[in-house]
PDB file of C-alpha atoms in Angstrom:
ATOM      1  CA  MET A1012     -43.133 -64.521 -97.158  1.00 55.00           C
ATOM      2  CA  THR A1013     -43.146 -67.153 -99.871  1.00 62.00           C
ATOM      3  CA  ALA A1014     -46.230 -68.441-101.647  1.00 69.00           C
ATOM      4  CA  PRO A1015     -46.369 -72.246-101.909  1.00 78.00           C
ATOM      5  CA  LEU A1016     -46.337 -73.863-105.333  1.00 86.00           C
ATOM      6  CA  HIS A1017     -47.317 -77.516-105.696  1.00 87.00           C
ATOM      7  CA  TYR A1018     -47.306 -78.155-109.459  1.00 86.00           C
ATOM      8  CA  LEU A1019     -44.601 -75.722-110.508  1.00 89.00           C
ATOM      9  CA  GLU A1020     -41.178 -77.084-109.634  1.00 88.00           C
ATOM     10  CA  PHE A1021     -38.737 -74.698-111.247  1.00 91.00           C
ATOM     11  CA  ASP A1022     -35.226 -75.364-112.483  1.00 93.00           C
ATOM     12  CA  TYR A1023     -33.215 -72.167-112.138  1.00 94.00           C
ATOM     13  CA  SER A1024     -30.468 -70.913-114.429  1.00 95.00           C
ATOM     14  CA  GLU A1025     -28.766 -67.616-115.109  1.00 94.00           C
ATOM     15  CA  ASP A1026     -27.007 -66.453-118.265  1.00 92.00           C
ATOM     16  CA  ASP A1027     -23.833 -64.363-118.640  1.00 91.00           C
ATOM     17  CA  ASP A1028     -25.909 -61.166-118.747  1.00 88.00           C
ATOM     18  CA  GLY A1029     -27.483 -61.909-115.354  1.00 89.00           C
ATOM     19  CA  ILE A1030     -30.886 -62.850-116.766  1.00 94.00           C
ATOM     20  CA  ALA A1031     -32.515 -65.431-114.506  1.00 96.00           C
ATOM     21  CA  THR A1032     -34.684 -68.173-115.977  1.00 96.00           C
ATOM     22  CA  TRP A1033     -37.062 -70.533-114.219  1.00 96.00           C
ATOM     23  CA  ASP A1034     -38.299 -73.543-116.212  1.00 96.00           C
ATOM     24  CA  ALA A1035     -41.073 -75.814-115.023  1.00 94.00           C
ATOM     25  CA  ILE A1036     -42.390 -78.902-116.764  1.00 93.00           C
ATOM     26  CA  ALA A1037     -45.388 -80.697-115.351  1.00 91.00           C
ATOM     27  CA  HIS A1038     -47.270 -83.742-116.490  1.00 91.00           C
ATOM     28  CA  VAL A1039     -50.703 -83.657-114.935  1.00 91.00           C
ATOM     29  CA  TYR A1040     -53.917 -85.584-115.346  1.00 90.00           C
ATOM     30  CA  THR A1041     -57.015 -83.780-116.598  1.00 87.00           C
ATOM     31  CA  PRO A1042     -58.508 -83.235-113.108  1.00 88.00           C
ATOM     32  CA  GLN A1043     -55.265 -81.487-112.058  1.00 90.00           C
ATOM     33  CA  VAL A1044     -55.200 -79.004-114.972  1.00 90.00           C
ATOM     34  CA  PRO A1045     -57.235 -76.305-113.134  1.00 91.00           C
ATOM     35  CA  ALA A1046     -54.872 -76.415-110.134  1.00 92.00           C
ATOM     36  CA  TRP A1047     -51.822 -76.170-112.410  1.00 92.00           C
ATOM     37  CA  GLU A1048     -53.443 -73.268-114.277  1.00 93.00           C
ATOM     38  CA  ALA A1049     -54.209 -71.525-110.976  1.00 94.00           C
ATOM     39  CA  GLU A1050     -50.526 -71.642-109.987  1.00 94.00           C
ATOM     40  CA  VAL A1051     -49.396 -70.257-113.350  1.00 96.00           C
ATOM     41  CA  VAL A1052     -52.023 -67.507-113.113  1.00 96.00           C
ATOM     42  CA  ALA A1053     -50.883 -66.666-109.566  1.00 95.00           C
ATOM     43  CA  VAL A1054     -47.254 -66.301-110.697  1.00 96.00           C
ATOM     44  CA  LEU A1055     -48.165 -64.215-113.738  1.00 97.00           C
ATOM     45  CA  ALA A1056     -50.658 -62.045-111.845  1.00 97.00           C
ATOM     46  CA  TRP A1057     -47.889 -61.336-109.340  1.00 97.00           C
ATOM     47  CA  ALA A1058     -45.408 -60.487-112.127  1.00 98.00           C
ATOM     48  CA  HIS A1059     -47.877 -58.111-113.789  1.00 97.00           C
ATOM     49  CA  ALA A1060     -48.690 -56.445-110.443  1.00 97.00           C
ATOM     50  CA  GLU A1061     -45.072 -56.099-109.278  1.00 97.00           C
ATOM     51  CA  PHE A1062     -43.596 -55.151-112.673  1.00 98.00           C
ATOM     52  CA  PRO A1063     -46.532 -53.563-114.546  1.00 97.00           C
ATOM     53  CA  GLY A1064     -46.044 -52.868-118.226  1.00 96.00           C
ATOM     54  CA  GLN A1065     -42.559 -54.394-118.144  1.00 97.00           C
ATOM     55  CA  GLN A1066     -43.172 -57.753-119.817  1.00 97.00           C
ATOM     56  CA  GLY A1067     -41.393 -58.186-123.103  1.00 96.00           C
ATOM     57  CA  PRO A1068     -38.188 -59.152-124.887  1.00 91.00           C
ATOM     58  CA  TRP A1069     -34.917 -57.779-123.466  1.00 86.00           C
ATOM     59  CA  GLU A1070     -34.026 -56.128-126.765  1.00 86.00           C
ATOM     60  CA  ASP A1071     -37.265 -54.134-126.512  1.00 93.00           C
ATOM     61  CA  GLY A1072     -36.583 -53.044-122.917  1.00 91.00           C
ATOM     62  CA  GLY A1073     -38.561 -55.758-121.118  1.00 95.00           C
ATOM     63  CA  THR A1074     -37.811 -56.578-117.494  1.00 96.00           C
ATOM     64  CA  TRP A1075     -39.346 -60.047-117.614  1.00 98.00           C
ATOM     65  CA  ASP A1076     -40.997 -62.414-120.062  1.00 98.00           C
ATOM     66  CA  CYS A1077     -42.538 -65.875-120.184  1.00 97.00           C
ATOM     67  CA  ASP A1078     -43.431 -68.744-122.478  1.00 97.00           C
ATOM     68  CA  LEU A1079     -46.235 -71.246-121.898  1.00 97.00           C
ATOM     69  CA  GLN A1080     -46.875 -74.441-123.853  1.00 96.00           C
ATOM     70  CA  HIS A1081     -49.385 -77.260-123.509  1.00 93.00           C
ATOM     71  CA  GLU A1082     -49.458 -80.658-125.180  1.00 91.00           C
ATOM     72  CA  PRO A1083     -52.225 -83.138-124.416  1.00 89.00           C
ATOM     73  CA  ASP A1084     -51.363 -86.822-124.646  1.00 87.00           C
ATOM     74  CA  ASP A1085     -54.311 -87.457-126.989  1.00 84.00           C
ATOM     75  CA  GLY A1086     -52.306 -86.551-130.112  1.00 82.00           C
ATOM     76  CA  SER A1087     -53.564 -82.957-130.308  1.00 82.00           C
ATOM     77  CA  PRO A1088     -50.940 -80.459-131.482  1.00 86.00           C
ATOM     78  CA  LEU A1089     -48.732 -78.417-129.181  1.00 89.00           C
ATOM     79  CA  GLN A1090     -50.624 -75.332-128.012  1.00 93.00           C
ATOM     80  CA  ALA A1091     -49.009 -72.010-127.113  1.00 95.00           C
ATOM     81  CA  LEU A1092     -50.731 -70.291-124.192  1.00 96.00           C
ATOM     82  CA  ARG A1093     -50.716 -66.671-123.124  1.00 95.00           C
ATOM     83  CA  TYR A1094     -51.823 -64.936-119.963  1.00 96.00           C
ATOM     84  CA  ASP A1095     -54.789 -62.561-120.208  1.00 95.00           C
ATOM     85  CA  ALA A1096     -54.039 -60.126-117.366  1.00 94.00           C
ATOM     86  CA  ALA A1097     -57.440 -58.432-117.528  1.00 94.00           C
ATOM     87  CA  ALA A1098     -59.332 -61.713-117.181  1.00 95.00           C
ATOM     88  CA  ARG A1099     -56.646 -63.353-114.991  1.00 95.00           C
ATOM     89  CA  ARG A1100     -56.652 -66.565-117.001  1.00 94.00           C
ATOM     90  CA  LEU A1101     -54.725 -68.471-119.620  1.00 95.00           C
ATOM     91  CA  TRP A1102     -55.781 -68.206-123.226  1.00 94.00           C
ATOM     92  CA  PRO A1103     -56.801 -70.079-125.281  1.00 91.00           C
ATOM     93  CA  PRO A1104     -58.507 -72.567-123.008  1.00 86.00           C
ATOM     94  CA  ILE A1105     -56.481 -75.748-122.727  1.00 83.00           C
ATOM     95  CA  ALA A1106     -57.494 -78.043-125.577  1.00 70.00           C
ATOM     96  CA  GLY A1107     -57.619 -81.807-125.423  1.00 66.00           C
ATOM     97  CA  ARG A1108     -59.370 -81.939-122.075  1.00 57.00           C
ATOM     98  CA  GLY A1109     -60.498 -85.416-123.095  1.00 68.00           C
ATOM     99  CA  ALA A1110     -56.891 -86.498-122.824  1.00 69.00           C
ATOM    100  CA  ALA A1111     -55.879 -88.451-119.769  1.00 85.00           C
ATOM    101  CA  GLY A1112     -52.701 -86.435-119.337  1.00 89.00           C
ATOM    102  CA  HIS A1113     -51.237 -83.071-120.228  1.00 92.00           C
ATOM    103  CA  SER A1114     -47.639 -81.943-120.555  1.00 92.00           C
ATOM    104  CA  LEU A1115     -47.328 -78.321-119.536  1.00 92.00           C
ATOM    105  CA  THR A1116     -44.231 -76.144-119.749  1.00 95.00           C
ATOM    106  CA  PHE A1117     -43.722 -72.721-118.244  1.00 96.00           C
ATOM    107  CA  SER A1118     -40.563 -70.655-118.683  1.00 97.00           C
ATOM    108  CA  LEU A1119     -40.174 -67.363-116.868  1.00 97.00           C
ATOM    109  CA  SER A1120     -37.181 -65.064-117.108  1.00 97.00           C
ATOM    110  CA  GLY A1121     -36.262 -61.731-115.619  1.00 97.00           C
ATOM    111  CA  ASN A1122     -33.515 -59.299-114.747  1.00 96.00           C
ATOM    112  CA  ALA A1123     -31.807 -59.113-111.333  1.00 95.00           C
ATOM    113  CA  ALA A1124     -34.542 -56.988-109.710  1.00 96.00           C
ATOM    114  CA  PHE A1125     -37.218 -59.384-110.968  1.00 97.00           C
ATOM    115  CA  ALA A1126     -35.195 -62.392-109.750  1.00 96.00           C
ATOM    116  CA  GLU A1127     -34.834 -60.938-106.253  1.00 96.00           C
ATOM    117  CA  ALA A1128     -38.546 -60.168-106.015  1.00 96.00           C
ATOM    118  CA  PHE A1129     -39.462 -63.621-107.379  1.00 96.00           C
ATOM    119  CA  GLU A1130     -37.221 -65.292-104.792  1.00 93.00           C
ATOM    120  CA  ARG A1131     -38.878 -63.325-101.964  1.00 94.00           C
ATOM    121  CA  LYS A1132     -42.349 -64.249-103.186  1.00 93.00           C
ATOM    122  CA  PHE A1133     -41.903 -67.844-104.361  1.00 90.00           C
ATOM    123  CA  GLY A1134     -38.528 -68.920-102.965  1.00 82.00           C
ATOM    124  CA  SER A1135     -37.509 -70.719-106.148  1.00 56.00           C
ATOM    125  CA  ALA A1136     -34.053 -69.604-107.188  1.00 48.00           C
TER     126      ALA A1136
END
């Protein structure tokens, strides 16, 4: 059963080593930021639950990894985000909330087992 995603529209690619990558770029207005964050948190909470302790670079034995970036349109600098699994939220809090819009990028990658599980859950490959 797939979980619906409204703000995350992923572009899928796969490299020669079979590593799947999903990239999503969203431009949302300030009132939509919490809903976008909730979708990212849902995906990352799932990844941590299904593949616990396996996040990390491939060269270090990781099964999956991600990258999150935020850039408000108010001129504030690009902000790297990370997922706090214990608190189930993104950190640091998104800056520039006074901005009218926010560009948000989310890249997620994983091996074949991760890709199959992601497809079953989110249907985005």
